[in-house]
Amino acid sequence: SMLDDGFRRGVHEHAGGETMFYNRAGYSFPSHRQQHQRYIVIHETMHAFHMALNGHSTWAPNWITEGMADSIAHHVYDPEKQQLAVMVFDRAPMNYIETGLREYAEGGQPSIADINDDPALKRGLNFFIVHFLLSDPERALRFALFRDRLMAANPHSEATLPTANRLLKETFADWQQIETLFAEFVRGVRPSFHIA
């Protein structure tokens, strides 16, 4: 399917799938683990949805695009009841809690603004920001307002990070308090398991 659709890169070292802008199709690379396959399908579908919202993939920073895709794909599936729970914080298949804590320490305890302004992919930190913003009703509503304002601005490429940073600080009434609460949130995170 990938070759027929003109997608030539194929399976590579650091991805379980990809969603391509040019045809808005998501691809799940071969995997023998059903849990991983479900994760990738949910993750790539979120990317396709993200692209469909504004017609391109660069209108939001990594912490939103990858953070939302990883957060929603972090799931628990009950095969007997055929029930899927998404946006699960502390659960396999990926341990983004340990990853996020490591990235936070190695990065010198970066703020949300610092993470926003860094184009490098930091999956654990992105995961933390999304869960932090959604963990309080008022923050979740302001996050939705921020997302809507960012979509309306519809920035491209180089304009995305500064636009997102400005809108974050305009949307949240007391930005310094948000940064303080985020640091407290991360300091309070404790994983319940370790993948050996």
PDB file of C-alpha atoms in Angstrom:
ATOM      1  CA  SER A   1       0.000   0.000   0.000  1.00  0.00           C
ATOM      2  CA  MET A   2       2.777   2.419   0.902  1.00  0.00           C
ATOM      3  CA  LEU A   3       4.670   1.818  -2.338  1.00  0.00           C
ATOM      4  CA  ASP A   4       1.483   2.079  -4.410  1.00  0.00           C
ATOM      5  CA  ASP A   5       0.698   5.426  -2.734  1.00  0.00           C
ATOM      6  CA  GLY A   6       4.110   6.834  -3.569  1.00  0.00           C
ATOM      7  CA  PHE A   7       5.434   6.608  -0.015  1.00  0.00           C
ATOM      8  CA  ARG A   8       8.966   5.314  -0.571  1.00  0.00           C
ATOM      9  CA  ARG A   9      10.607   5.659   2.840  1.00  0.00           C
ATOM     10  CA  GLY A  10       9.154   2.482   4.320  1.00  0.00           C
ATOM     11  CA  VAL A  11       9.742   1.119   7.789  1.00  0.00           C
ATOM     12  CA  HIS A  12      12.522   2.907   9.619  1.00  0.00           C
ATOM     13  CA  GLU A  13      14.287   2.670  12.948  1.00  0.00           C
ATOM     14  CA  HIS A  14      12.271   5.060  15.099  1.00  0.00           C
ATOM     15  CA  ALA A  15       8.683   4.824  13.904  1.00  0.00           C
ATOM     16  CA  GLY A  16       5.816   2.409  14.102  1.00  0.00           C
ATOM     17  CA  GLY A  17       3.869   4.311  11.467  1.00  0.00           C
ATOM     18  CA  GLU A  18       3.493   7.597   9.656  1.00  0.00           C
ATOM     19  CA  THR A  19       0.751   9.834   8.352  1.00  0.00           C
ATOM     20  CA  MET A  20       1.503  11.602   5.108  1.00  0.00           C
ATOM     21  CA  PHE A  21       0.201  15.084   4.373  1.00  0.00           C
ATOM     22  CA  TYR A  22       0.128  14.737   0.585  1.00  0.00           C
ATOM     23  CA  ASN A  23      -2.596  12.096   0.683  1.00  0.00           C
ATOM     24  CA  ARG A  24      -3.746  12.358   4.325  1.00  0.00           C
ATOM     25  CA  ALA A  25      -3.238   8.626   4.801  1.00  0.00           C
ATOM     26  CA  GLY A  26      -1.868   6.905   7.861  1.00  0.00           C
ATOM     27  CA  TYR A  27       0.400   3.876   7.581  1.00  0.00           C
ATOM     28  CA  SER A  28       1.023   1.310  10.284  1.00  0.00           C
ATOM     29  CA  PHE A  29       4.317  -0.499   9.852  1.00  0.00           C
ATOM     30  CA  PRO A  30       4.401  -4.271  10.414  1.00  0.00           C
ATOM     31  CA  SER A  31       4.410  -5.382  14.038  1.00  0.00           C
ATOM     32  CA  HIS A  32       3.755  -8.719  15.699  1.00  0.00           C
ATOM     33  CA  ARG A  33       2.273  -7.138  18.848  1.00  0.00           C
ATOM     34  CA  GLN A  34      -1.468  -6.368  18.722  1.00  0.00           C
ATOM     35  CA  GLN A  35      -1.113  -3.777  21.483  1.00  0.00           C
ATOM     36  CA  HIS A  36       1.514  -1.931  19.431  1.00  0.00           C
ATOM     37  CA  GLN A  37      -0.605  -2.121  16.272  1.00  0.00           C
ATOM     38  CA  ARG A  38      -3.606  -0.594  18.106  1.00  0.00           C
ATOM     39  CA  TYR A  39      -1.360   2.115  19.510  1.00  0.00           C
ATOM     40  CA  ILE A  40      -0.009   3.041  16.068  1.00  0.00           C
ATOM     41  CA  VAL A  41      -3.434   3.043  14.405  1.00  0.00           C
ATOM     42  CA  ILE A  42      -4.834   5.392  17.085  1.00  0.00           C
ATOM     43  CA  HIS A  43      -1.707   7.597  16.989  1.00  0.00           C
ATOM     44  CA  GLU A  44      -1.648   7.942  13.188  1.00  0.00           C
ATOM     45  CA  THR A  45      -5.409   8.540  13.037  1.00  0.00           C
ATOM     46  CA  MET A  46      -4.918  11.457  15.427  1.00  0.00           C
ATOM     47  CA  HIS A  47      -2.293  12.878  13.050  1.00  0.00           C
ATOM     48  CA  ALA A  48      -4.685  12.535  10.101  1.00  0.00           C
ATOM     49  CA  PHE A  49      -7.380  14.339  12.103  1.00  0.00           C
ATOM     50  CA  HIS A  50      -4.893  17.069  13.078  1.00  0.00           C
ATOM     51  CA  MET A  51      -3.948  17.610   9.423  1.00  0.00           C
ATOM     52  CA  ALA A  52      -7.581  17.659   8.335  1.00  0.00           C
ATOM     53  CA  LEU A  53      -8.450  20.434  10.819  1.00  0.00           C
ATOM     54  CA  ASN A  54      -6.402  23.100   9.036  1.00  0.00           C
ATOM     55  CA  GLY A  55      -5.426  21.509   5.748  1.00  0.00           C
ATOM     56  CA  HIS A  56      -1.736  21.101   6.635  1.00  0.00           C
ATOM     57  CA  SER A  57       0.461  19.597   9.335  1.00  0.00           C
ATOM     58  CA  THR A  58       2.550  22.529  10.582  1.00  0.00           C
ATOM     59  CA  TRP A  59      -0.085  24.702  12.273  1.00  0.00           C
ATOM     60  CA  ALA A  60       0.752  23.369  15.767  1.00  0.00           C
ATOM     61  CA  PRO A  61       4.021  22.674  17.606  1.00  0.00           C
ATOM     62  CA  ASN A  62       5.332  19.165  18.360  1.00  0.00           C
ATOM     63  CA  TRP A  63       3.994  19.142  21.896  1.00  0.00           C
ATOM     64  CA  ILE A  64       0.476  19.317  20.455  1.00  0.00           C
ATOM     65  CA  THR A  65       0.853  17.135  17.361  1.00  0.00           C
ATOM     66  CA  GLU A  66       2.875  14.362  18.977  1.00  0.00           C
ATOM     67  CA  GLY A  67       1.674  15.012  22.523  1.00  0.00           C
ATOM     68  CA  MET A  68      -1.978  14.603  21.576  1.00  0.00           C
ATOM     69  CA  ALA A  69      -1.277  11.594  19.328  1.00  0.00           C
ATOM     70  CA  ASP A  70       0.763   9.836  22.017  1.00  0.00           C
ATOM     71  CA  SER A  71      -1.675  10.758  24.787  1.00  0.00           C
ATOM     72  CA  ILE A  72      -4.770   9.527  22.968  1.00  0.00           C
ATOM     73  CA  ALA A  73      -2.977   6.367  21.798  1.00  0.00           C
ATOM     74  CA  HIS A  74      -1.864   5.500  25.338  1.00  0.00           C
ATOM     75  CA  HIS A  75      -4.613   2.992  25.896  1.00  0.00           C
ATOM     76  CA  VAL A  76      -5.994  -0.046  27.660  1.00  0.00           C
ATOM     77  CA  TYR A  77      -8.006  -2.597  25.691  1.00  0.00           C
ATOM     78  CA  ASP A  78     -10.268  -5.271  27.179  1.00  0.00           C
ATOM     79  CA  PRO A  79     -10.663  -7.930  24.457  1.00  0.00           C
ATOM     80  CA  GLU A  80     -13.481  -9.758  26.261  1.00  0.00           C
ATOM     81  CA  LYS A  81     -15.659  -6.645  26.485  1.00  0.00           C
ATOM     82  CA  GLN A  82     -14.160  -5.132  23.313  1.00  0.00           C
ATOM     83  CA  GLN A  83     -13.714  -1.860  25.214  1.00  0.00           C
ATOM     84  CA  LEU A  84     -10.987   0.668  24.522  1.00  0.00           C
ATOM     85  CA  ALA A  85      -9.940   3.331  27.039  1.00  0.00           C
ATOM     86  CA  VAL A  86      -7.752   6.099  25.592  1.00  0.00           C
ATOM     87  CA  MET A  87      -5.788   8.976  27.195  1.00  0.00           C
ATOM     88  CA  VAL A  88      -4.563   6.652  29.956  1.00  0.00           C
ATOM     89  CA  PHE A  89      -1.709   8.324  31.849  1.00  0.00           C
ATOM     90  CA  ASP A  90       0.162   5.549  33.660  1.00  0.00           C
ATOM     91  CA  ARG A  91      -0.084   2.460  31.513  1.00  0.00           C
ATOM     92  CA  ALA A  92       1.818   0.360  28.985  1.00  0.00           C
ATOM     93  CA  PRO A  93       2.542  -0.072  26.059  1.00  0.00           C
ATOM     94  CA  MET A  94       4.786   2.996  26.169  1.00  0.00           C
ATOM     95  CA  ASN A  95       6.192   4.296  29.435  1.00  0.00           C
ATOM     96  CA  TYR A  96       6.118   8.007  28.697  1.00  0.00           C
ATOM     97  CA  ILE A  97       6.230   8.744  32.410  1.00  0.00           C
ATOM     98  CA  GLU A  98       9.796   7.461  32.796  1.00  0.00           C
ATOM     99  CA  THR A  99      10.708   9.009  29.434  1.00  0.00           C
ATOM    100  CA  GLY A 100       9.228  12.359  30.439  1.00  0.00           C
ATOM    101  CA  LEU A 101      10.941  12.387  33.838  1.00  0.00           C
ATOM    102  CA  ARG A 102      14.286  11.612  32.184  1.00  0.00           C
ATOM    103  CA  GLU A 103      13.790  14.309  29.516  1.00  0.00           C
ATOM    104  CA  TYR A 104      12.737  16.808  32.192  1.00  0.00           C
ATOM    105  CA  ALA A 105      15.867  16.162  34.270  1.00  0.00           C
ATOM    106  CA  GLU A 106      18.229  16.082  31.275  1.00  0.00           C
ATOM    107  CA  GLY A 107      16.679  19.289  29.895  1.00  0.00           C
ATOM    108  CA  GLY A 108      17.235  21.228  33.119  1.00  0.00           C
ATOM    109  CA  GLN A 109      13.538  21.199  34.115  1.00  0.00           C
ATOM    110  CA  PRO A 110      12.263  23.105  31.074  1.00  0.00           C
ATOM    111  CA  SER A 111       9.125  25.234  31.193  1.00  0.00           C
ATOM    112  CA  ILE A 112       6.186  24.740  28.857  1.00  0.00           C
ATOM    113  CA  ALA A 113       7.360  27.805  26.896  1.00  0.00           C
ATOM    114  CA  ASP A 114      10.849  26.257  26.575  1.00  0.00           C
ATOM    115  CA  ILE A 115       9.395  22.948  25.371  1.00  0.00           C
ATOM    116  CA  ASN A 116       7.121  24.792  22.929  1.00  0.00           C
ATOM    117  CA  ASP A 117      10.074  26.713  21.459  1.00  0.00           C
ATOM    118  CA  ASP A 118      12.233  23.601  20.982  1.00  0.00           C
ATOM    119  CA  PRO A 119      11.408  21.887  17.672  1.00  0.00           C
ATOM    120  CA  ALA A 120      13.082  18.650  18.831  1.00  0.00           C
ATOM    121  CA  LEU A 121      10.734  15.757  19.547  1.00  0.00           C
ATOM    122  CA  LYS A 122      10.519  15.077  23.281  1.00  0.00           C
ATOM    123  CA  ARG A 123       7.720  12.522  23.563  1.00  0.00           C
ATOM    124  CA  GLY A 124       7.626  12.323  27.345  1.00  0.00           C
ATOM    125  CA  LEU A 125       7.573  16.106  27.831  1.00  0.00           C
ATOM    126  CA  ASN A 126       4.882  16.492  25.172  1.00  0.00           C
ATOM    127  CA  PHE A 127       2.850  13.796  26.929  1.00  0.00           C
ATOM    128  CA  PHE A 128       3.245  15.637  30.256  1.00  0.00           C
ATOM    129  CA  ILE A 129       2.071  18.996  28.872  1.00  0.00           C
ATOM    130  CA  VAL A 130      -1.072  17.524  27.327  1.00  0.00           C
ATOM    131  CA  HIS A 131      -2.005  15.594  30.469  1.00  0.00           C
ATOM    132  CA  PHE A 132      -1.212  18.581  32.690  1.00  0.00           C
ATOM    133  CA  LEU A 133      -3.408  20.932  30.651  1.00  0.00           C
ATOM    134  CA  LEU A 134      -6.269  18.422  30.593  1.00  0.00           C
ATOM    135  CA  SER A 135      -6.012  17.487  34.293  1.00  0.00           C
ATOM    136  CA  ASP A 136      -7.900  20.557  35.549  1.00  0.00           C
ATOM    137  CA  PRO A 137     -11.293  21.727  34.185  1.00  0.00           C
ATOM    138  CA  GLU A 138     -10.339  25.406  33.790  1.00  0.00           C
ATOM    139  CA  ARG A 139      -6.968  24.580  32.227  1.00  0.00           C
ATOM    140  CA  ALA A 140      -8.689  22.153  29.856  1.00  0.00           C
ATOM    141  CA  LEU A 141     -11.117  24.858  28.728  1.00  0.00           C
ATOM    142  CA  ARG A 142      -8.304  27.363  28.227  1.00  0.00           C
ATOM    143  CA  PHE A 143      -6.342  24.710  26.344  1.00  0.00           C
ATOM    144  CA  ALA A 144      -9.331  24.271  24.009  1.00  0.00           C
ATOM    145  CA  LEU A 145      -9.538  28.059  23.565  1.00  0.00           C
ATOM    146  CA  PHE A 146      -5.799  28.206  22.863  1.00  0.00           C
ATOM    147  CA  ARG A 147      -6.133  25.400  20.303  1.00  0.00           C
ATOM    148  CA  ASP A 148      -9.011  27.234  18.586  1.00  0.00           C
ATOM    149  CA  ARG A 149      -7.039  30.495  18.483  1.00  0.00           C
ATOM    150  CA  LEU A 150      -4.002  28.692  17.092  1.00  0.00           C
ATOM    151  CA  MET A 151      -6.141  27.008  14.436  1.00  0.00           C
ATOM    152  CA  ALA A 152      -7.644  30.392  13.486  1.00  0.00           C
ATOM    153  CA  ALA A 153      -4.157  31.915  13.197  1.00  0.00           C
ATOM    154  CA  ASN A 154      -3.182  28.886  11.058  1.00  0.00           C
ATOM    155  CA  PRO A 155       0.586  29.509  11.153  1.00  0.00           C
ATOM    156  CA  HIS A 156       2.988  27.706   8.837  1.00  0.00           C
ATOM    157  CA  SER A 157       6.455  26.333   9.610  1.00  0.00           C
ATOM    158  CA  GLU A 158       8.706  29.085  11.033  1.00  0.00           C
ATOM    159  CA  ALA A 159       5.728  31.079  12.387  1.00  0.00           C
ATOM    160  CA  THR A 160       4.254  28.166  14.336  1.00  0.00           C
ATOM    161  CA  LEU A 161       6.392  28.172  17.491  1.00  0.00           C
ATOM    162  CA  PRO A 162       6.359  31.947  18.132  1.00  0.00           C
ATOM    163  CA  THR A 163       2.617  32.120  17.383  1.00  0.00           C
ATOM    164  CA  ALA A 164       1.887  29.235  19.762  1.00  0.00           C
ATOM    165  CA  ASN A 165       4.065  30.777  22.484  1.00  0.00           C
ATOM    166  CA  ARG A 166       2.327  34.155  22.189  1.00  0.00           C
ATOM    167  CA  LEU A 167      -1.163  32.609  22.189  1.00  0.00           C
ATOM    168  CA  LEU A 168      -0.379  30.400  25.197  1.00  0.00           C
ATOM    169  CA  LYS A 169       0.561  33.464  27.243  1.00  0.00           C
ATOM    170  CA  GLU A 170      -2.456  35.438  26.009  1.00  0.00           C
ATOM    171  CA  THR A 171      -4.943  32.627  26.646  1.00  0.00           C
ATOM    172  CA  PHE A 172      -3.880  31.615  30.148  1.00  0.00           C
ATOM    173  CA  ALA A 173      -4.563  34.516  32.522  1.00  0.00           C
ATOM    174  CA  ASP A 174      -1.537  34.029  34.772  1.00  0.00           C
ATOM    175  CA  TRP A 175       1.133  32.328  32.689  1.00  0.00           C
ATOM    176  CA  GLN A 176       3.718  32.210  35.478  1.00  0.00           C
ATOM    177  CA  GLN A 177       1.238  30.342  37.680  1.00  0.00           C
ATOM    178  CA  ILE A 178       0.716  27.802  34.863  1.00  0.00           C
ATOM    179  CA  GLU A 179       4.482  27.259  34.628  1.00  0.00           C
ATOM    180  CA  THR A 180       4.720  26.844  38.423  1.00  0.00           C
ATOM    181  CA  LEU A 181       1.843  24.356  38.447  1.00  0.00           C
ATOM    182  CA  PHE A 182       3.408  22.428  35.555  1.00  0.00           C
ATOM    183  CA  ALA A 183       6.680  22.092  37.480  1.00  0.00           C
ATOM    184  CA  GLU A 184       4.716  20.859  40.521  1.00  0.00           C
ATOM    185  CA  PHE A 185       2.788  18.429  38.316  1.00  0.00           C
ATOM    186  CA  VAL A 186       6.009  16.916  36.937  1.00  0.00           C
ATOM    187  CA  ARG A 187       7.605  16.708  40.398  1.00  0.00           C
ATOM    188  CA  GLY A 188       4.552  14.746  41.575  1.00  0.00           C
ATOM    189  CA  VAL A 189       4.609  12.176  38.761  1.00  0.00           C
ATOM    190  CA  ARG A 190       5.515   8.642  39.833  1.00  0.00           C
ATOM    191  CA  PRO A 191       5.418   5.663  37.448  1.00  0.00           C
ATOM    192  CA  SER A 192       3.673   2.550  38.713  1.00  0.00           C
ATOM    193  CA  PHE A 193       5.771   0.172  36.597  1.00  0.00           C
ATOM    194  CA  HIS A 194       9.101  -0.136  34.807  1.00  0.00           C
ATOM    195  CA  ILE A 195       9.642  -1.828  31.443  1.00  0.00           C
ATOM    196  CA  ALA A 196      12.688  -4.092  31.840  1.00  0.00           C
TER     197      ALA A 196
END
